[in-house]
């Protein structure tokens, strides 16, 4: 896994920046009823999406949480007083604290299936009855856009997708949530070029191909032979799923004010 303490400074620039954050926030908010309340952005990273969630919905009191100190510092600069350092597997909030919970680009990072289950369970625990949980799913698959780069990488070893939609849905249902919608957004600025993909290979982006290993360099050599080394291929298209925590007195799916 990448060292996100070291990645923090370049994180936004390497992942589409404000354009991607705009697309992500728009898709997430499209699945959350537009009413006042509290929203928790789990694994908020640099806060680039968290800030947009707060700005777009003034009626929502937004809190961001992340485990990496460098990410927390960057997010806190964007949303002073609204960011806490926390492990997403053990959130420091009482049950039923939030009307909405989001986890964007988190579940795919978790190598242990038990951690995925624990994160989804925690997001469900801190959600109020009637509240909505929104998360990205199938992140790795989003990058497969049918390009020549994908053809080269097709034979690479892969770990099972921790954030597979079916897996995440099963965890959510076991945690008392119900499927409540889905959406997608474009990863603006994240289309791969052969040169950037080689750089990602050599920095450990593809976790089943450790930097420096002969097979990693074999894939790098094949990518280096492709035309248009600096031409970006189409942007990925990310998927989001929404889940609702049933409320005894209100089955409408709206947020409860608080």
mmCIF file of N, CA and C in Angstrom, residues 34-155:
data_model
loop_
_atom_site.group_PDB
_atom_site.id
_atom_site.type_symbol
_atom_site.label_atom_id
_atom_site.label_comp_id
_atom_site.label_asym_id
_atom_site.label_seq_id
_atom_site.Cartn_x
_atom_site.Cartn_y
_atom_site.Cartn_z
ATOM 1 N N UNK A 34 -31.833 16.229 0.538
ATOM 2 C CA UNK A 34 -31.416 17.611 0.802
ATOM 3 C C UNK A 34 -32.178 18.187 1.989
ATOM 4 N N UNK A 35 -31.718 17.820 3.179
ATOM 5 C CA UNK A 35 -32.289 18.336 4.422
ATOM 6 C C UNK A 35 -31.162 18.614 5.404
ATOM 7 N N UNK A 36 -31.416 19.438 6.423
ATOM 8 C CA UNK A 36 -30.369 19.736 7.403
ATOM 9 C C UNK A 36 -29.970 18.490 8.197
ATOM 10 N N UNK A 37 -28.837 18.550 8.843
ATOM 11 C CA UNK A 37 -28.392 17.444 9.674
ATOM 12 C C UNK A 37 -26.882 17.438 9.792
ATOM 13 N N UNK A 38 -26.330 16.279 10.128
ATOM 14 C CA UNK A 38 -24.889 16.117 10.289
ATOM 15 C C UNK A 38 -24.374 15.061 9.314
ATOM 16 N N UNK A 39 -23.236 15.351 8.699
ATOM 17 C CA UNK A 39 -22.616 14.420 7.759
ATOM 18 C C UNK A 39 -21.189 14.133 8.201
ATOM 19 N N UNK A 40 -20.820 12.868 8.172
ATOM 20 C CA UNK A 40 -19.451 12.438 8.472
ATOM 21 C C UNK A 40 -18.807 11.911 7.206
ATOM 22 N N UNK A 41 -17.666 12.495 6.832
ATOM 23 C CA UNK A 41 -16.892 12.026 5.683
ATOM 24 C C UNK A 41 -15.731 11.194 6.219
ATOM 25 N N UNK A 42 -15.860 9.881 6.124
ATOM 26 C CA UNK A 42 -14.867 8.944 6.663
ATOM 27 C C UNK A 42 -13.706 8.813 5.678
ATOM 28 N N UNK A 43 -12.469 8.811 6.210
ATOM 29 C CA UNK A 43 -11.262 8.781 5.374
ATOM 30 C C UNK A 43 -11.296 9.950 4.403
ATOM 31 N N UNK A 44 -11.421 11.139 4.951
ATOM 32 C CA UNK A 44 -11.618 12.347 4.137
ATOM 33 C C UNK A 44 -10.365 12.781 3.399
ATOM 34 N N UNK A 45 -9.214 12.195 3.712
ATOM 35 C CA UNK A 45 -7.986 12.561 3.017
ATOM 36 C C UNK A 45 -7.645 14.026 3.189
ATOM 37 N N UNK A 46 -7.349 14.699 2.090
ATOM 38 C CA UNK A 46 -6.953 16.105 2.143
ATOM 39 C C UNK A 46 -8.137 17.045 2.358
ATOM 40 N N UNK A 47 -9.342 16.500 2.379
ATOM 41 C CA UNK A 47 -10.533 17.327 2.569
ATOM 42 C C UNK A 47 -11.022 18.020 1.320
ATOM 43 N N UNK A 48 -10.471 17.654 0.171
ATOM 44 C CA UNK A 48 -10.828 18.345 -1.065
ATOM 45 C C UNK A 48 -12.280 18.080 -1.465
ATOM 46 N N UNK A 49 -12.768 16.864 -1.185
ATOM 47 C CA UNK A 49 -14.183 16.554 -1.435
ATOM 48 C C UNK A 49 -15.031 17.012 -0.247
ATOM 49 N N UNK A 50 -14.527 16.814 0.959
ATOM 50 C CA UNK A 50 -15.250 17.194 2.180
ATOM 51 C C UNK A 50 -15.655 18.665 2.137
ATOM 52 N N UNK A 51 -14.730 19.515 1.735
ATOM 53 C CA UNK A 51 -15.005 20.952 1.662
ATOM 54 C C UNK A 51 -16.140 21.230 0.687
ATOM 55 N N UNK A 52 -16.170 20.517 -0.418
ATOM 56 C CA UNK A 52 -17.233 20.725 -1.404
ATOM 57 C C UNK A 52 -18.583 20.242 -0.880
ATOM 58 N N UNK A 53 -18.573 19.153 -0.112
ATOM 59 C CA UNK A 53 -19.816 18.679 0.498
ATOM 60 C C UNK A 53 -20.388 19.746 1.420
ATOM 61 N N UNK A 54 -19.512 20.350 2.210
ATOM 62 C CA UNK A 54 -19.956 21.378 3.153
ATOM 63 C C UNK A 54 -20.445 22.626 2.427
ATOM 64 N N UNK A 55 -19.727 23.035 1.379
ATOM 65 C CA UNK A 55 -20.089 24.258 0.663
ATOM 66 C C UNK A 55 -21.403 24.108 -0.103
ATOM 67 N N UNK A 56 -21.636 22.907 -0.631
ATOM 68 C CA UNK A 56 -22.831 22.679 -1.438
ATOM 69 C C UNK A 56 -24.092 22.544 -0.602
ATOM 70 N N UNK A 57 -23.936 22.126 0.643
ATOM 71 C CA UNK A 57 -25.088 21.930 1.530
ATOM 72 C C UNK A 57 -24.877 22.683 2.845
ATOM 73 N N UNK A 58 -25.140 23.988 2.868
ATOM 74 C CA UNK A 58 -24.948 24.772 4.092
ATOM 75 C C UNK A 58 -25.758 24.247 5.271
ATOM 76 N N UNK A 59 -26.839 23.533 5.003
ATOM 77 C CA UNK A 59 -27.661 22.993 6.078
ATOM 78 C C UNK A 59 -27.072 21.763 6.736
ATOM 79 N N UNK A 60 -26.010 21.208 6.144
ATOM 80 C CA UNK A 60 -25.342 20.044 6.727
ATOM 81 C C UNK A 60 -24.126 20.495 7.524
ATOM 82 N N UNK A 61 -24.023 20.012 8.743
ATOM 83 C CA UNK A 61 -22.807 20.244 9.524
ATOM 84 C C UNK A 61 -21.861 19.090 9.229
ATOM 85 N N UNK A 62 -20.790 19.372 8.527
ATOM 86 C CA UNK A 62 -19.910 18.335 8.003
ATOM 87 C C UNK A 62 -18.691 18.142 8.892
ATOM 88 N N UNK A 63 -18.388 16.882 9.196
ATOM 89 C CA UNK A 63 -17.187 16.501 9.922
ATOM 90 C C UNK A 63 -16.380 15.555 9.048
ATOM 91 N N UNK A 64 -15.078 15.740 9.006
ATOM 92 C CA UNK A 64 -14.200 14.830 8.287
ATOM 93 C C UNK A 64 -13.334 14.055 9.256
ATOM 94 N N UNK A 65 -13.015 12.809 8.913
ATOM 95 C CA UNK A 65 -12.168 11.975 9.760
ATOM 96 C C UNK A 65 -11.160 11.239 8.883
ATOM 97 N N UNK A 66 -9.909 11.209 9.324
ATOM 98 C CA UNK A 66 -8.877 10.473 8.592
ATOM 99 C C UNK A 66 -7.822 10.006 9.589
ATOM 100 N N UNK A 67 -7.125 8.917 9.242
ATOM 101 C CA UNK A 67 -6.128 8.337 10.144
ATOM 102 C C UNK A 67 -4.732 8.918 9.937
ATOM 103 N N UNK A 68 -4.412 9.385 8.733
ATOM 104 C CA UNK A 68 -3.064 9.830 8.411
ATOM 105 C C UNK A 68 -2.846 11.274 8.867
ATOM 106 N N UNK A 69 -1.864 11.533 9.736
ATOM 107 C CA UNK A 69 -1.670 12.893 10.257
ATOM 108 C C UNK A 69 -1.495 13.957 9.183
ATOM 109 N N UNK A 70 -0.726 13.667 8.129
ATOM 110 C CA UNK A 70 -0.514 14.677 7.085
ATOM 111 C C UNK A 70 -1.813 15.005 6.365
ATOM 112 N N UNK A 71 -2.641 13.999 6.133
ATOM 113 C CA UNK A 71 -3.940 14.234 5.507
ATOM 114 C C UNK A 71 -4.838 15.067 6.427
ATOM 115 N N UNK A 72 -4.819 14.755 7.711
ATOM 116 C CA UNK A 72 -5.631 15.500 8.676
ATOM 117 C C UNK A 72 -5.232 16.969 8.686
ATOM 118 N N UNK A 73 -3.933 17.243 8.636
ATOM 119 C CA UNK A 73 -3.473 18.641 8.634
ATOM 120 C C UNK A 73 -3.966 19.387 7.401
ATOM 121 N N UNK A 74 -3.897 18.731 6.247
ATOM 122 C CA UNK A 74 -4.353 19.387 5.020
ATOM 123 C C UNK A 74 -5.859 19.607 5.036
ATOM 124 N N UNK A 75 -6.597 18.615 5.500
ATOM 125 C CA UNK A 75 -8.054 18.749 5.562
ATOM 126 C C UNK A 75 -8.462 19.828 6.557
ATOM 127 N N UNK A 76 -7.755 19.901 7.685
ATOM 128 C CA UNK A 76 -8.080 20.893 8.708
ATOM 129 C C UNK A 76 -7.841 22.315 8.203
ATOM 130 N N UNK A 77 -6.886 22.477 7.294
ATOM 131 C CA UNK A 77 -6.660 23.795 6.708
ATOM 132 C C UNK A 77 -7.822 24.206 5.818
ATOM 133 N N UNK A 78 -8.486 23.219 5.232
ATOM 134 C CA UNK A 78 -9.627 23.498 4.360
ATOM 135 C C UNK A 78 -10.920 23.666 5.160
ATOM 136 N N UNK A 79 -11.047 22.925 6.249
ATOM 137 C CA UNK A 79 -12.253 22.982 7.080
ATOM 138 C C UNK A 79 -11.837 23.084 8.550
ATOM 139 N N UNK A 80 -11.393 24.254 8.981
ATOM 140 C CA UNK A 80 -10.920 24.405 10.363
ATOM 141 C C UNK A 80 -11.979 24.018 11.387
ATOM 142 N N UNK A 81 -11.570 23.243 12.370
ATOM 143 C CA UNK A 81 -12.472 22.848 13.449
ATOM 144 C C UNK A 81 -13.419 21.728 13.118
ATOM 145 N N UNK A 82 -13.330 21.188 11.892
ATOM 146 C CA UNK A 82 -14.297 20.164 11.472
ATOM 147 C C UNK A 82 -13.643 18.823 11.172
ATOM 148 N N UNK A 83 -12.334 18.673 11.435
ATOM 149 C CA UNK A 83 -11.608 17.458 11.076
ATOM 150 C C UNK A 83 -11.043 16.796 12.327
ATOM 151 N N UNK A 84 -11.202 15.479 12.411
ATOM 152 C CA UNK A 84 -10.654 14.714 13.531
ATOM 153 C C UNK A 84 -9.787 13.581 12.989
ATOM 154 N N UNK A 85 -8.804 13.171 13.778
ATOM 155 C CA UNK A 85 -8.000 12.006 13.409
ATOM 156 C C UNK A 85 -8.683 10.777 13.999
ATOM 157 N N UNK A 86 -8.972 9.804 13.153
ATOM 158 C CA UNK A 86 -9.711 8.633 13.617
ATOM 159 C C UNK A 86 -9.483 7.450 12.701
ATOM 160 N N UNK A 87 -9.532 6.268 13.281
ATOM 161 C CA UNK A 87 -9.473 5.005 12.550
ATOM 162 C C UNK A 87 -10.885 4.664 12.102
ATOM 163 N N UNK A 88 -11.077 4.477 10.809
ATOM 164 C CA UNK A 88 -12.417 4.214 10.278
ATOM 165 C C UNK A 88 -13.000 2.898 10.775
ATOM 166 N N UNK A 89 -12.162 2.026 11.315
ATOM 167 C CA UNK A 89 -12.664 0.759 11.858
ATOM 168 C C UNK A 89 -13.183 0.904 13.277
ATOM 169 N N UNK A 90 -12.846 2.035 13.913
ATOM 170 C CA UNK A 90 -13.277 2.299 15.294
ATOM 171 C C UNK A 90 -13.545 3.796 15.422
ATOM 172 N N UNK A 91 -14.639 4.238 14.887
ATOM 173 C CA UNK A 91 -14.942 5.658 14.866
ATOM 174 C C UNK A 91 -15.258 6.187 16.267
ATOM 175 N N UNK A 92 -14.736 7.359 16.628
ATOM 176 C CA UNK A 92 -14.896 7.889 17.991
ATOM 177 C C UNK A 92 -16.185 8.694 18.171
ATOM 178 N N UNK A 93 -17.294 8.136 17.711
ATOM 179 C CA UNK A 93 -18.567 8.828 17.807
ATOM 180 C C UNK A 93 -19.619 7.870 18.359
ATOM 181 N N UNK A 94 -20.575 8.387 19.144
ATOM 182 C CA UNK A 94 -21.656 7.530 19.633
ATOM 183 C C UNK A 94 -22.526 7.014 18.494
ATOM 184 N N UNK A 95 -23.205 5.927 18.740
ATOM 185 C CA UNK A 95 -24.140 5.375 17.753
ATOM 186 C C UNK A 95 -25.203 6.418 17.410
ATOM 187 N N UNK A 96 -25.580 6.460 16.142
ATOM 188 C CA UNK A 96 -26.644 7.349 15.714
ATOM 189 C C UNK A 96 -26.295 8.824 15.732
ATOM 190 N N UNK A 97 -25.010 9.168 15.533
ATOM 191 C CA UNK A 97 -24.587 10.571 15.611
ATOM 192 C C UNK A 97 -24.824 11.370 14.336
ATOM 193 N N UNK A 98 -24.938 10.681 13.185
ATOM 194 C CA UNK A 98 -24.945 11.391 11.913
ATOM 195 C C UNK A 98 -26.143 11.021 11.050
ATOM 196 N N UNK A 99 -26.584 12.012 10.275
ATOM 197 C CA UNK A 99 -27.682 11.813 9.337
ATOM 198 C C UNK A 99 -27.207 11.249 8.008
ATOM 199 N N UNK A 100 -25.935 11.423 7.716
ATOM 200 C CA UNK A 100 -25.336 10.877 6.500
ATOM 201 C C UNK A 100 -23.875 10.563 6.775
ATOM 202 N N UNK A 101 -23.397 9.500 6.165
ATOM 203 C CA UNK A 101 -21.990 9.103 6.275
ATOM 204 C C UNK A 101 -21.498 8.784 4.873
ATOM 205 N N UNK A 102 -20.296 9.252 4.545
ATOM 206 C CA UNK A 102 -19.711 8.971 3.237
ATOM 207 C C UNK A 102 -18.320 8.368 3.417
ATOM 208 N N UNK A 103 -17.936 7.488 2.503
ATOM 209 C CA UNK A 103 -16.559 6.979 2.464
ATOM 210 C C UNK A 103 -16.170 6.881 0.986
ATOM 211 N N UNK A 104 -15.377 7.837 0.542
ATOM 212 C CA UNK A 104 -15.019 7.944 -0.868
ATOM 213 C C UNK A 104 -13.579 7.469 -1.050
ATOM 214 N N UNK A 105 -13.388 6.487 -1.929
ATOM 215 C CA UNK A 105 -12.058 5.931 -2.201
ATOM 216 C C UNK A 105 -11.381 5.422 -0.932
ATOM 217 N N UNK A 106 -12.110 4.664 -0.133
ATOM 218 C CA UNK A 106 -11.535 4.065 1.076
ATOM 219 C C UNK A 106 -11.509 2.547 1.006
ATOM 220 N N UNK A 107 -12.634 1.920 0.748
ATOM 221 C CA UNK A 107 -12.756 0.473 0.918
ATOM 222 C C UNK A 107 -11.788 -0.306 0.036
ATOM 223 N N UNK A 108 -11.442 0.220 -1.138
ATOM 224 C CA UNK A 108 -10.529 -0.505 -2.029
ATOM 225 C C UNK A 108 -9.116 -0.586 -1.452
ATOM 226 N N UNK A 109 -8.796 0.261 -0.469
ATOM 227 C CA UNK A 109 -7.459 0.286 0.118
ATOM 228 C C UNK A 109 -7.257 -0.783 1.187
ATOM 229 N N UNK A 110 -8.333 -1.401 1.633
ATOM 230 C CA UNK A 110 -8.265 -2.304 2.783
ATOM 231 C C UNK A 110 -7.957 -3.723 2.330
ATOM 232 N N UNK A 111 -6.764 -4.190 2.692
ATOM 233 C CA UNK A 111 -6.313 -5.511 2.237
ATOM 234 C C UNK A 111 -7.006 -6.644 2.980
ATOM 235 N N UNK A 112 -7.398 -6.411 4.213
ATOM 236 C CA UNK A 112 -8.027 -7.443 5.033
ATOM 237 C C UNK A 112 -9.548 -7.368 4.868
ATOM 238 N N UNK A 113 -10.187 -8.422 4.381
ATOM 239 C CA UNK A 113 -11.655 -8.399 4.224
ATOM 240 C C UNK A 113 -12.378 -8.053 5.520
ATOM 241 N N UNK A 114 -11.801 -8.430 6.653
ATOM 242 C CA UNK A 114 -12.427 -8.117 7.927
ATOM 243 C C UNK A 114 -12.447 -6.606 8.172
ATOM 244 N N UNK A 115 -11.434 -5.897 7.673
ATOM 245 C CA UNK A 115 -11.417 -4.444 7.823
ATOM 246 C C UNK A 115 -12.536 -3.793 7.011
ATOM 247 N N UNK A 116 -12.807 -4.328 5.831
ATOM 248 C CA UNK A 116 -13.902 -3.799 5.016
ATOM 249 C C UNK A 116 -15.218 -3.967 5.772
ATOM 250 N N UNK A 117 -15.432 -5.167 6.321
ATOM 251 C CA UNK A 117 -16.644 -5.417 7.094
ATOM 252 C C UNK A 117 -16.742 -4.466 8.272
ATOM 253 N N UNK A 118 -15.610 -4.261 8.969
ATOM 254 C CA UNK A 118 -15.601 -3.403 10.153
ATOM 255 C C UNK A 118 -15.910 -1.952 9.806
ATOM 256 N N UNK A 119 -15.370 -1.452 8.701
ATOM 257 C CA UNK A 119 -15.618 -0.072 8.304
ATOM 258 C C UNK A 119 -17.092 0.140 7.957
ATOM 259 N N UNK A 120 -17.644 -0.763 7.159
ATOM 260 C CA UNK A 120 -19.063 -0.632 6.803
ATOM 261 C C UNK A 120 -19.938 -0.711 8.053
ATOM 262 N N UNK A 121 -19.589 -1.610 8.954
ATOM 263 C CA UNK A 121 -20.355 -1.743 10.200
ATOM 264 C C UNK A 121 -20.282 -0.473 11.045
ATOM 265 N N UNK A 122 -19.096 0.149 11.097
ATOM 266 C CA UNK A 122 -18.950 1.386 11.863
ATOM 267 C C UNK A 122 -19.733 2.533 11.225
ATOM 268 N N UNK A 123 -19.694 2.613 9.917
ATOM 269 C CA UNK A 123 -20.467 3.658 9.241
ATOM 270 C C UNK A 123 -21.962 3.478 9.516
ATOM 271 N N UNK A 124 -22.401 2.231 9.536
ATOM 272 C CA UNK A 124 -23.807 1.958 9.858
ATOM 273 C C UNK A 124 -24.117 2.279 11.315
ATOM 274 N N UNK A 125 -23.182 1.985 12.196
ATOM 275 C CA UNK A 125 -23.405 2.218 13.637
ATOM 276 C C UNK A 125 -23.602 3.690 13.957
ATOM 277 N N UNK A 126 -22.778 4.572 13.363
ATOM 278 C CA UNK A 126 -22.865 5.999 13.698
ATOM 279 C C UNK A 126 -23.962 6.710 12.912
ATOM 280 N N UNK A 127 -24.649 5.979 12.050
ATOM 281 C CA UNK A 127 -25.726 6.557 11.248
ATOM 282 C C UNK A 127 -27.037 6.539 12.030
ATOM 283 N N UNK A 128 -27.766 7.619 11.972
ATOM 284 C CA UNK A 128 -29.080 7.673 12.618
ATOM 285 C C UNK A 128 -30.101 6.878 11.815
ATOM 286 N N UNK A 129 -31.139 6.360 12.468
ATOM 287 C CA UNK A 129 -32.236 5.746 11.722
ATOM 288 C C UNK A 129 -32.809 6.750 10.705
ATOM 289 N N UNK A 130 -32.977 6.282 9.486
ATOM 290 C CA UNK A 130 -33.437 7.163 8.421
ATOM 291 C C UNK A 130 -32.303 7.807 7.654
ATOM 292 N N UNK A 131 -31.053 7.595 8.117
ATOM 293 C CA UNK A 131 -29.896 8.215 7.483
ATOM 294 C C UNK A 131 -29.373 7.428 6.294
ATOM 295 N N UNK A 132 -28.437 8.035 5.571
ATOM 296 C CA UNK A 132 -27.918 7.467 4.329
ATOM 297 C C UNK A 132 -26.405 7.315 4.389
ATOM 298 N N UNK A 133 -25.931 6.160 3.949
ATOM 299 C CA UNK A 133 -24.495 5.897 3.810
ATOM 300 C C UNK A 133 -24.174 5.803 2.325
ATOM 301 N N UNK A 134 -23.160 6.542 1.870
ATOM 302 C CA UNK A 134 -22.750 6.535 0.460
ATOM 303 C C UNK A 134 -21.267 6.193 0.377
ATOM 304 N N UNK A 135 -20.923 5.251 -0.484
ATOM 305 C CA UNK A 135 -19.535 4.839 -0.634
ATOM 306 C C UNK A 135 -19.206 4.519 -2.086
ATOM 307 N N UNK A 136 -17.955 4.698 -2.451
ATOM 308 C CA UNK A 136 -17.494 4.258 -3.761
ATOM 309 C C UNK A 136 -17.290 2.742 -3.742
ATOM 310 N N UNK A 137 -17.497 2.109 -4.886
ATOM 311 C CA UNK A 137 -17.298 0.664 -5.036
ATOM 312 C C UNK A 137 -16.593 0.399 -6.365
ATOM 313 N N UNK A 138 -15.996 -0.787 -6.473
ATOM 314 C CA UNK A 138 -15.393 -1.247 -7.736
ATOM 315 C C UNK A 138 -14.407 -0.232 -8.324
ATOM 316 N N UNK A 139 -13.554 0.344 -7.464
ATOM 317 C CA UNK A 139 -12.665 1.405 -7.950
ATOM 318 C C UNK A 139 -11.686 0.913 -9.008
ATOM 319 N N UNK A 140 -11.069 -0.242 -8.790
ATOM 320 C CA UNK A 140 -10.083 -0.722 -9.762
ATOM 321 C C UNK A 140 -10.710 -0.932 -11.134
ATOM 322 N N UNK A 141 -11.916 -1.470 -11.157
ATOM 323 C CA UNK A 141 -12.595 -1.723 -12.430
ATOM 324 C C UNK A 141 -12.882 -0.429 -13.180
ATOM 325 N N UNK A 142 -13.016 0.670 -12.457
ATOM 326 C CA UNK A 142 -13.322 1.947 -13.095
ATOM 327 C C UNK A 142 -12.213 2.401 -14.026
ATOM 328 N N UNK A 143 -10.992 1.967 -13.736
ATOM 329 C CA UNK A 143 -9.850 2.395 -14.535
ATOM 330 C C UNK A 143 -9.692 1.593 -15.826
ATOM 331 N N UNK A 144 -10.439 0.517 -15.963
ATOM 332 C CA UNK A 144 -10.352 -0.294 -17.172
ATOM 333 C C UNK A 144 -11.276 0.311 -18.225
ATOM 334 N N UNK A 145 -10.700 1.121 -19.101
ATOM 335 C CA UNK A 145 -11.496 1.851 -20.086
ATOM 336 C C UNK A 145 -11.343 1.268 -21.486
ATOM 337 N N UNK A 146 -10.730 0.077 -21.582
ATOM 338 C CA UNK A 146 -10.573 -0.570 -22.874
ATOM 339 C C UNK A 146 -9.449 -0.011 -23.719
ATOM 340 N N UNK A 147 -8.463 0.608 -23.090
ATOM 341 C CA UNK A 147 -7.359 1.220 -23.832
ATOM 342 C C UNK A 147 -6.233 0.223 -24.087
ATOM 343 N N UNK A 148 -5.233 0.674 -24.856
ATOM 344 C CA UNK A 148 -4.063 -0.169 -25.082
ATOM 345 C C UNK A 148 -3.284 -0.391 -23.787
ATOM 346 N N UNK A 149 -3.355 0.554 -22.875
ATOM 347 C CA UNK A 149 -2.726 0.379 -21.568
ATOM 348 C C UNK A 149 -3.389 -0.765 -20.811
ATOM 349 N N UNK A 150 -4.712 -0.799 -20.860
ATOM 350 C CA UNK A 150 -5.448 -1.887 -20.199
ATOM 351 C C UNK A 150 -5.101 -3.232 -20.816
ATOM 352 N N UNK A 151 -4.880 -3.256 -22.121
ATOM 353 C CA UNK A 151 -4.514 -4.509 -22.780
ATOM 354 C C UNK A 151 -3.170 -5.015 -22.268
ATOM 355 N N UNK A 152 -2.222 -4.108 -22.072
ATOM 356 C CA UNK A 152 -0.917 -4.502 -21.526
ATOM 357 C C UNK A 152 -1.063 -5.010 -20.095
ATOM 358 N N UNK A 153 -1.873 -4.332 -19.310
ATOM 359 C CA UNK A 153 -1.997 -4.661 -17.888
ATOM 360 C C UNK A 153 -2.947 -5.823 -17.612
ATOM 361 N N UNK A 154 -3.633 -6.302 -18.625
ATOM 362 C CA UNK A 154 -4.642 -7.349 -18.417
ATOM 363 C C UNK A 154 -4.060 -8.600 -17.767
ATOM 364 N N UNK A 155 -2.803 -8.905 -18.053
ATOM 365 C CA UNK A 155 -2.192 -10.124 -17.532
ATOM 366 C C UNK A 155 -1.550 -9.943 -16.162
#
